[in-house]
Short mmCIF file of C-alpha atoms in Angstrom, two decimals:
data_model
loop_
_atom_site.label_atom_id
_atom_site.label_comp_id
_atom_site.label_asym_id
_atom_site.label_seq_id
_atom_site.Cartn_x
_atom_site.Cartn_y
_atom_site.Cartn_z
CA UNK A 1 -11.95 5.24 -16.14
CA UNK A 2 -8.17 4.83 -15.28
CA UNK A 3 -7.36 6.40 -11.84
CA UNK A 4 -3.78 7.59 -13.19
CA UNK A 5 -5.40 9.53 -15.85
CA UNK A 6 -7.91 11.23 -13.61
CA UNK A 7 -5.23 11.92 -11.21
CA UNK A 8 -2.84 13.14 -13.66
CA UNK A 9 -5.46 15.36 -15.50
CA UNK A 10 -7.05 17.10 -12.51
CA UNK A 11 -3.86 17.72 -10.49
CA UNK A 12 -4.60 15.16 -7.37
CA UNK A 13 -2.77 13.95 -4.81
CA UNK A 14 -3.20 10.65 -3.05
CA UNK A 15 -2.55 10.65 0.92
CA UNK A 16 -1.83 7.27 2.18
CA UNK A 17 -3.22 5.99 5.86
CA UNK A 18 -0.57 3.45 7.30
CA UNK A 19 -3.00 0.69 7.28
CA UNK A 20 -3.45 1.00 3.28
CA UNK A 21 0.65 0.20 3.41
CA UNK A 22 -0.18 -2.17 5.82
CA UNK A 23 -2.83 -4.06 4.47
CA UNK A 24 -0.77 -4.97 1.25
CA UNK A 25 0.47 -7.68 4.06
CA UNK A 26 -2.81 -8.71 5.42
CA UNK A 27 -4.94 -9.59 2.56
CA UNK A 28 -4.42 -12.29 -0.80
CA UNK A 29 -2.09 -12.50 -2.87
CA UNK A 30 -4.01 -11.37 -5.68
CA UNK A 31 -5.55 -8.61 -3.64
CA UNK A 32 -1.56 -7.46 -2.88
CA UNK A 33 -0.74 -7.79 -6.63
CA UNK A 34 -3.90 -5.22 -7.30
CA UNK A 35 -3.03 -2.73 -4.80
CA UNK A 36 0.63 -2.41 -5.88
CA UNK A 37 -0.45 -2.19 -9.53
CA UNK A 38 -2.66 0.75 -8.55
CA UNK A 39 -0.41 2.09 -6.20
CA UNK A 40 2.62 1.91 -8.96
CA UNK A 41 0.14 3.98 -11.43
CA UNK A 42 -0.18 6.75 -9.25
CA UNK A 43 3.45 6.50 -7.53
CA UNK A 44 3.84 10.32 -9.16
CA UNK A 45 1.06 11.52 -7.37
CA UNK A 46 1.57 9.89 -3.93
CA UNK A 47 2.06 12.10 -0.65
CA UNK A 48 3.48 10.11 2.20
CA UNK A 49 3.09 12.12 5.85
CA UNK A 50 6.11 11.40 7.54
CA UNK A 51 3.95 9.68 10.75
CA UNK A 52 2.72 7.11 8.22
CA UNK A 53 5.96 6.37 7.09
CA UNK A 54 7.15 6.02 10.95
CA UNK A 55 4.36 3.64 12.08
CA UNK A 56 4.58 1.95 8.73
CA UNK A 57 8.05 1.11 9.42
CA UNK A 58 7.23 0.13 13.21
CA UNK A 59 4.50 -2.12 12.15
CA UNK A 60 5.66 -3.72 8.54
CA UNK A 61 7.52 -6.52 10.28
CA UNK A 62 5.02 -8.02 12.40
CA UNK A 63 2.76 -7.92 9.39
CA UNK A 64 4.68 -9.46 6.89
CA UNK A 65 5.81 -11.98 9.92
CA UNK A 66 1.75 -12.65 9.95
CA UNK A 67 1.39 -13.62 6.32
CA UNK A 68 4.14 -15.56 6.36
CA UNK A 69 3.11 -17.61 8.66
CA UNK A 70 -0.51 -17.49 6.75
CA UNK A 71 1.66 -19.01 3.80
CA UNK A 72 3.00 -21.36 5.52
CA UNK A 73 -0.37 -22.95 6.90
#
């Protein structure tokens, strides 16, 4: 089953929680790589509440400070 074509035929939407956006920065690489790939195939049928975009944007920094510093180790 491909979750764009279930989400495309039946009309869904998809409601993100800030810590999906924010977990993109906390896990693998290869974990990050699937989640955008899934998130990209379903970008048409995303809903983003404005208060997950705020504390996604308060938050994103420290996160991607955190893997960096992962990286680095």
């Amino acid at each position: 089953m491909k979750i764009r074509d279930k989400i495309e035929n039946q009309n869904y939407i998809v409601i993100f929680d800030t810590n999906v956006l924010l977990n993109i920065y906390r896990y693998s690489p290869e974990f990050t790589d699937f989640a955008m790939r899934c998130i990209r195939s379903v970008e048409t049928s995303i809903v983003l509440p404005a208060t997950v975009w705020l504390e996604y944007k308060k938050h994103y920094r420290t996160e991607f400070t955190k893997m960096e510093d992962r990286v680095k180790k």
